[in-house]
mmCIF file with all atom_site columns, C-alpha atoms in Angstrom:
data_model
loop_
_atom_site.group_PDB
_atom_site.id
_atom_site.type_symbol
_atom_site.label_atom_id
_atom_site.label_alt_id
_atom_site.label_comp_id
_atom_site.label_asym_id
_atom_site.label_entity_id
_atom_site.label_seq_id
_atom_site.pdbx_PDB_ins_code
_atom_site.Cartn_x
_atom_site.Cartn_y
_atom_site.Cartn_z
_atom_site.occupancy
_atom_site.B_iso_or_equiv
_atom_site.pdbx_formal_charge
_atom_site.auth_seq_id
_atom_site.auth_comp_id
_atom_site.auth_asym_id
_atom_site.auth_atom_id
_atom_site.pdbx_PDB_model_num
ATOM 1   C CA . MET G 1 1   ? 231.558 87.596  262.280 1.00 67.00 ? 15  MET G CA 1
ATOM 2   C CA . THR G 1 2   ? 232.563 91.245  261.845 1.00 73.00 ? 16  THR G CA 1
ATOM 3   C CA . HIS G 1 3   ? 234.305 91.155  265.214 1.00 72.00 ? 17  HIS G CA 1
ATOM 4   C CA . GLY G 1 4   ? 236.503 88.281  263.961 1.00 73.00 ? 18  GLY G CA 1
ATOM 5   C CA . LEU G 1 5   ? 237.305 90.165  260.748 1.00 78.00 ? 19  LEU G CA 1
ATOM 6   C CA . LEU G 1 6   ? 238.593 93.107  262.785 1.00 81.00 ? 20  LEU G CA 1
ATOM 7   C CA . TRP G 1 7   ? 241.198 90.873  264.446 1.00 85.00 ? 21  TRP G CA 1
ATOM 8   C CA . PHE G 1 8   ? 242.360 89.269  261.198 1.00 87.00 ? 22  PHE G CA 1
ATOM 9   C CA . PRO G 1 9   ? 244.743 92.144  260.197 1.00 87.00 ? 23  PRO G CA 1
ATOM 10  C CA . LEU G 1 10  ? 246.329 91.958  263.659 1.00 88.00 ? 24  LEU G CA 1
ATOM 11  C CA . LEU G 1 11  ? 246.872 88.241  263.225 1.00 89.00 ? 25  LEU G CA 1
ATOM 12  C CA . ILE G 1 12  ? 248.533 88.836  259.829 1.00 93.00 ? 26  ILE G CA 1
ATOM 13  C CA . ALA G 1 13  ? 250.745 91.573  261.340 1.00 93.00 ? 27  ALA G CA 1
ATOM 14  C CA . PHE G 1 14  ? 251.769 89.259  264.192 1.00 93.00 ? 28  PHE G CA 1
ATOM 15  C CA . VAL G 1 15  ? 252.709 86.446  261.815 1.00 94.00 ? 29  VAL G CA 1
ATOM 16  C CA . LEU G 1 16  ? 254.650 88.870  259.603 1.00 96.00 ? 30  LEU G CA 1
ATOM 17  C CA . LEU G 1 17  ? 256.577 90.388  262.531 1.00 96.00 ? 31  LEU G CA 1
ATOM 18  C CA . THR G 1 18  ? 257.353 86.946  263.918 1.00 96.00 ? 32  THR G CA 1
ATOM 19  C CA . GLY G 1 19  ? 258.735 85.856  260.540 1.00 93.00 ? 33  GLY G CA 1
ATOM 20  C CA . LEU G 1 20  ? 260.865 88.990  260.210 1.00 92.00 ? 34  LEU G CA 1
ATOM 21  C CA . GLY G 1 21  ? 262.210 88.485  263.723 1.00 94.00 ? 35  GLY G CA 1
ATOM 22  C CA . TRP G 1 22  ? 263.168 84.901  262.903 1.00 92.00 ? 36  TRP G CA 1
ATOM 23  C CA . ILE G 1 23  ? 265.001 86.058  259.752 1.00 88.00 ? 37  ILE G CA 1
ATOM 24  C CA . GLU G 1 24  ? 266.934 88.693  261.735 1.00 88.00 ? 38  GLU G CA 1
ATOM 25  C CA . LYS G 1 25  ? 267.859 86.170  264.426 1.00 92.00 ? 39  LYS G CA 1
ATOM 26  C CA . ARG G 1 26  ? 269.132 83.796  261.740 1.00 89.00 ? 40  ARG G CA 1
ATOM 27  C CA . ARG G 1 27  ? 271.114 86.604  260.079 1.00 88.00 ? 41  ARG G CA 1
ATOM 28  C CA . GLN G 1 28  ? 272.795 87.489  263.377 1.00 89.00 ? 42  GLN G CA 1
ATOM 29  C CA . ALA G 1 29  ? 273.632 83.847  264.123 1.00 90.00 ? 43  ALA G CA 1
ATOM 30  C CA . LEU G 1 30  ? 275.198 83.444  260.671 1.00 89.00 ? 44  LEU G CA 1
ATOM 31  C CA . TYR G 1 31  ? 277.107 86.691  261.200 1.00 89.00 ? 45  TYR G CA 1
ATOM 32  C CA . ARG G 1 32  ? 278.543 85.478  264.510 1.00 90.00 ? 46  ARG G CA 1
ATOM 33  C CA . SER G 1 33  ? 279.888 82.321  262.863 1.00 89.00 ? 47  SER G CA 1
ATOM 34  C CA . TRP G 1 34  ? 281.145 84.299  259.814 1.00 87.00 ? 48  TRP G CA 1
ATOM 35  C CA . ALA G 1 35  ? 282.967 86.856  261.996 1.00 86.00 ? 49  ALA G CA 1
ATOM 36  C CA . LYS G 1 36  ? 284.396 84.346  264.485 1.00 90.00 ? 50  LYS G CA 1
ATOM 37  C CA . GLY G 1 37  ? 288.081 85.028  265.128 1.00 89.00 ? 51  GLY G CA 1
ATOM 38  C CA . ALA G 1 38  ? 288.020 88.449  263.454 1.00 87.00 ? 52  ALA G CA 1
ATOM 39  C CA . GLU G 1 39  ? 290.035 91.324  264.909 1.00 87.00 ? 53  GLU G CA 1
ATOM 40  C CA . LEU G 1 40  ? 287.392 93.821  263.813 1.00 88.00 ? 54  LEU G CA 1
ATOM 41  C CA . ALA G 1 41  ? 283.839 93.107  262.626 1.00 87.00 ? 55  ALA G CA 1
ATOM 42  C CA . LYS G 1 42  ? 280.581 94.932  261.908 1.00 88.00 ? 56  LYS G CA 1
ATOM 43  C CA . LEU G 1 43  ? 277.038 94.082  260.871 1.00 88.00 ? 57  LEU G CA 1
ATOM 44  C CA . ASP G 1 44  ? 274.567 96.756  259.828 1.00 86.00 ? 58  ASP G CA 1
ATOM 45  C CA . SER G 1 45  ? 271.901 97.354  257.208 1.00 83.00 ? 59  SER G CA 1
ATOM 46  C CA . SER G 1 46  ? 274.505 97.957  254.494 1.00 82.00 ? 60  SER G CA 1
ATOM 47  C CA . GLY G 1 47  ? 276.219 94.610  255.055 1.00 84.00 ? 61  GLY G CA 1
ATOM 48  C CA . ALA G 1 48  ? 278.914 92.908  257.096 1.00 89.00 ? 62  ALA G CA 1
ATOM 49  C CA . ALA G 1 49  ? 282.662 93.405  257.232 1.00 89.00 ? 63  ALA G CA 1
ATOM 50  C CA . ARG G 1 50  ? 285.512 91.715  259.067 1.00 90.00 ? 64  ARG G CA 1
ATOM 51  C CA . LEU G 1 51  ? 289.252 92.073  259.438 1.00 89.00 ? 65  LEU G CA 1
ATOM 52  C CA . LYS G 1 52  ? 290.818 88.666  259.823 1.00 88.00 ? 66  LYS G CA 1
ATOM 53  C CA . GLU G 1 53  ? 294.478 87.726  259.369 1.00 87.00 ? 67  GLU G CA 1
ATOM 54  C CA . GLY G 1 54  ? 295.285 91.047  257.681 1.00 85.00 ? 68  GLY G CA 1
ATOM 55  C CA . ILE G 1 55  ? 292.494 90.772  255.093 1.00 87.00 ? 69  ILE G CA 1
ATOM 56  C CA . LEU G 1 56  ? 289.469 93.051  255.230 1.00 88.00 ? 70  LEU G CA 1
ATOM 57  C CA . CYS G 1 57  ? 286.497 91.489  253.479 1.00 90.00 ? 71  CYS G CA 1
ATOM 58  C CA . TRP G 1 58  ? 282.903 92.613  253.289 1.00 88.00 ? 72  TRP G CA 1
ATOM 59  C CA . SER G 1 59  ? 279.708 90.954  252.196 1.00 89.00 ? 73  SER G CA 1
ATOM 60  C CA . ASN G 1 60  ? 275.968 91.269  252.159 1.00 85.00 ? 74  ASN G CA 1
ATOM 61  C CA . PHE G 1 61  ? 273.247 88.939  253.391 1.00 83.00 ? 75  PHE G CA 1
ATOM 62  C CA . GLU G 1 62  ? 271.267 87.298  250.578 1.00 81.00 ? 76  GLU G CA 1
ATOM 63  C CA . ALA G 1 63  ? 269.213 84.134  250.456 1.00 77.00 ? 77  ALA G CA 1
ATOM 64  C CA . GLY G 1 64  ? 270.175 82.964  253.930 1.00 77.00 ? 78  GLY G CA 1
ATOM 65  C CA . LYS G 1 65  ? 273.957 83.367  253.619 1.00 79.00 ? 79  LYS G CA 1
ATOM 66  C CA . PHE G 1 66  ? 276.677 85.979  253.432 1.00 82.00 ? 80  PHE G CA 1
ATOM 67  C CA . ASN G 1 67  ? 277.951 86.591  249.901 1.00 84.00 ? 81  ASN G CA 1
ATOM 68  C CA . ASP G 1 68  ? 281.454 88.063  249.814 1.00 85.00 ? 82  ASP G CA 1
ATOM 69  C CA . LYS G 1 69  ? 281.629 91.248  247.766 1.00 87.00 ? 83  LYS G CA 1
ATOM 70  C CA . ASP G 1 70  ? 285.319 92.139  247.827 1.00 86.00 ? 84  ASP G CA 1
ATOM 71  C CA . SER G 1 71  ? 288.438 92.094  249.976 1.00 88.00 ? 85  SER G CA 1
ATOM 72  C CA . PHE G 1 72  ? 291.457 94.275  250.650 1.00 88.00 ? 86  PHE G CA 1
ATOM 73  C CA . GLU G 1 73  ? 294.851 93.411  252.122 1.00 88.00 ? 87  GLU G CA 1
ATOM 74  C CA . ILE G 1 74  ? 295.447 95.792  255.031 1.00 83.00 ? 88  ILE G CA 1
ATOM 75  C CA . LYS G 1 75  ? 299.234 95.891  254.740 1.00 83.00 ? 89  LYS G CA 1
ATOM 76  C CA . GLN G 1 76  ? 298.778 97.545  251.318 1.00 82.00 ? 90  GLN G CA 1
ATOM 77  C CA . LEU G 1 77  ? 296.565 100.280 252.810 1.00 81.00 ? 91  LEU G CA 1
ATOM 78  C CA . GLU G 1 78  ? 297.895 103.778 252.148 1.00 84.00 ? 92  GLU G CA 1
ATOM 79  C CA . LEU G 1 79  ? 294.850 105.989 252.697 1.00 82.00 ? 93  LEU G CA 1
ATOM 80  C CA . VAL G 1 80  ? 291.295 105.720 254.043 1.00 83.00 ? 94  VAL G CA 1
ATOM 81  C CA . GLU G 1 81  ? 288.704 108.342 253.084 1.00 83.00 ? 95  GLU G CA 1
ATOM 82  C CA . LEU G 1 82  ? 285.173 108.794 254.380 1.00 83.00 ? 96  LEU G CA 1
ATOM 83  C CA . MET G 1 83  ? 282.885 109.416 251.414 1.00 81.00 ? 97  MET G CA 1
ATOM 84  C CA . ALA G 1 84  ? 279.188 110.123 250.933 1.00 76.00 ? 98  ALA G CA 1
ATOM 85  C CA . LEU G 1 85  ? 277.317 107.002 249.889 1.00 68.00 ? 99  LEU G CA 1
ATOM 86  C CA . SER G 1 86  ? 275.422 108.258 246.877 1.00 69.00 ? 100 SER G CA 1
ATOM 87  C CA . SER G 1 87  ? 276.769 111.669 245.914 1.00 65.00 ? 101 SER G CA 1
ATOM 88  C CA . GLY G 1 88  ? 279.719 110.609 243.815 1.00 65.00 ? 102 GLY G CA 1
ATOM 89  C CA . GLU G 1 89  ? 283.151 111.677 244.995 1.00 67.00 ? 103 GLU G CA 1
ATOM 90  C CA . ALA G 1 90  ? 282.084 114.030 247.796 1.00 59.00 ? 104 ALA G CA 1
ATOM 91  C CA . PRO G 1 91  ? 283.968 113.480 251.068 1.00 63.00 ? 105 PRO G CA 1
ATOM 92  C CA . LEU G 1 92  ? 281.940 113.550 254.270 1.00 62.00 ? 106 LEU G CA 1
ATOM 93  C CA . THR G 1 93  ? 282.386 116.365 256.746 1.00 61.00 ? 107 THR G CA 1
ATOM 94  C CA . ASN G 1 94  ? 282.985 115.703 260.435 1.00 65.00 ? 108 ASN G CA 1
ATOM 95  C CA . GLU G 1 95  ? 279.413 116.704 261.300 1.00 64.00 ? 109 GLU G CA 1
ATOM 96  C CA . SER G 1 96  ? 277.784 114.401 258.729 1.00 68.00 ? 110 SER G CA 1
ATOM 97  C CA . GLN G 1 97  ? 275.759 111.413 259.860 1.00 76.00 ? 111 GLN G CA 1
ATOM 98  C CA . GLY G 1 98  ? 273.968 108.562 258.132 1.00 77.00 ? 112 GLY G CA 1
ATOM 99  C CA . GLN G 1 99  ? 274.994 106.225 255.356 1.00 81.00 ? 113 GLN G CA 1
ATOM 100 C CA . CYS G 1 100 ? 278.475 106.513 253.922 1.00 84.00 ? 114 CYS G CA 1
ATOM 101 C CA . ARG G 1 101 ? 281.379 104.460 252.592 1.00 84.00 ? 115 ARG G CA 1
ATOM 102 C CA . LEU G 1 102 ? 285.023 104.055 253.402 1.00 86.00 ? 116 LEU G CA 1
ATOM 103 C CA . ARG G 1 103 ? 287.288 104.337 250.386 1.00 86.00 ? 117 ARG G CA 1
ATOM 104 C CA . LEU G 1 104 ? 290.368 102.159 250.838 1.00 87.00 ? 118 LEU G CA 1
ATOM 105 C CA . ILE G 1 105 ? 293.343 103.150 248.688 1.00 87.00 ? 119 ILE G CA 1
ATOM 106 C CA . GLY G 1 106 ? 296.545 101.177 248.323 1.00 84.00 ? 120 GLY G CA 1
ATOM 107 C CA . SER G 1 107 ? 298.805 99.564  245.710 1.00 82.00 ? 121 SER G CA 1
ATOM 108 C CA . GLY G 1 108 ? 296.911 101.249 242.877 1.00 83.00 ? 122 GLY G CA 1
ATOM 109 C CA . LYS G 1 109 ? 293.601 99.772  244.016 1.00 86.00 ? 123 LYS G CA 1
ATOM 110 C CA . GLU G 1 110 ? 290.541 101.698 245.247 1.00 86.00 ? 124 GLU G CA 1
ATOM 111 C CA . THR G 1 111 ? 287.598 99.936  246.852 1.00 87.00 ? 125 THR G CA 1
ATOM 112 C CA . ASP G 1 112 ? 284.600 101.140 248.814 1.00 86.00 ? 126 ASP G CA 1
ATOM 113 C CA . VAL G 1 113 ? 283.155 99.564  251.959 1.00 86.00 ? 127 VAL G CA 1
ATOM 114 C CA . PRO G 1 114 ? 279.550 100.669 252.703 1.00 87.00 ? 128 PRO G CA 1
ATOM 115 C CA . PHE G 1 115 ? 278.487 101.694 256.214 1.00 87.00 ? 129 PHE G CA 1
ATOM 116 C CA . ALA G 1 116 ? 275.042 102.511 257.585 1.00 86.00 ? 130 ALA G CA 1
ATOM 117 C CA . ASP G 1 117 ? 276.446 104.873 260.236 1.00 84.00 ? 131 ASP G CA 1
ATOM 118 C CA . ALA G 1 118 ? 279.102 107.560 259.711 1.00 82.00 ? 132 ALA G CA 1
ATOM 119 C CA . GLU G 1 119 ? 280.207 107.482 263.358 1.00 86.00 ? 133 GLU G CA 1
ATOM 120 C CA . ARG G 1 120 ? 281.006 103.786 263.169 1.00 86.00 ? 134 ARG G CA 1
ATOM 121 C CA . ALA G 1 121 ? 282.801 104.349 259.866 1.00 85.00 ? 135 ALA G CA 1
ATOM 122 C CA . ARG G 1 122 ? 285.002 106.998 261.524 1.00 86.00 ? 136 ARG G CA 1
ATOM 123 C CA . GLU G 1 123 ? 285.921 104.514 264.265 1.00 87.00 ? 137 GLU G CA 1
ATOM 124 C CA . TRP G 1 124 ? 286.774 101.897 261.648 1.00 85.00 ? 138 TRP G CA 1
ATOM 125 C CA . MET G 1 125 ? 288.850 104.438 259.755 1.00 84.00 ? 139 MET G CA 1
ATOM 126 C CA . SER G 1 126 ? 291.166 105.033 262.700 1.00 84.00 ? 140 SER G CA 1
ATOM 127 C CA . GLN G 1 127 ? 291.337 101.354 263.646 1.00 84.00 ? 141 GLN G CA 1
ATOM 128 C CA . LEU G 1 128 ? 292.194 100.294 260.096 1.00 83.00 ? 142 LEU G CA 1
ATOM 129 C CA . MET G 1 129 ? 294.989 102.850 259.864 1.00 81.00 ? 143 MET G CA 1
ATOM 130 C CA . GLU G 1 130 ? 296.365 101.607 263.215 1.00 80.00 ? 144 GLU G CA 1
ATOM 131 C CA . LYS G 1 131 ? 296.276 98.004  261.973 1.00 75.00 ? 145 LYS G CA 1
ATOM 132 C CA . ALA G 1 132 ? 297.963 98.994  258.702 1.00 73.00 ? 146 ALA G CA 1
ATOM 133 C CA . ARG G 1 133 ? 300.772 100.724 260.626 1.00 69.00 ? 147 ARG G CA 1
ATOM 134 C CA . CYS G 1 134 ? 301.211 97.715  262.905 1.00 59.00 ? 148 CYS G CA 1
ATOM 135 C CA . ASP G 1 135 ? 301.451 95.310  259.961 1.00 51.00 ? 149 ASP G CA 1
ATOM 136 C CA . LEU G 1 136 ? 304.209 97.332  258.259 1.00 45.00 ? 150 LEU G CA 1
#
């Protein structure tokens, strides 16, 4: 009896990990259909973003679907800044890593797109500015 009780926590852990894996697989499948046809797309722990037909929109995954947070028209883009995620208005240095946000500025509007990785955000920064120049 005690031998069986020792295996019970492992069984619970297995069931839990299997369930979490199924949720992640479902999230990635929904992301692929959400981002289909996008020129630029990302999925990370801070959410999803896509550039499609000149509109950058980002969302987060809640209750089995992607809920759109906000959008920004790329042809109105004037400036992109890399900012720290939680420290107010502090810009990120080139050596910084980790969570951050891209601040999109254009036509009197400022919006922030969260990123889980600063390196990926830097890549997006340059690609968005290239797209904005091409759309002009």
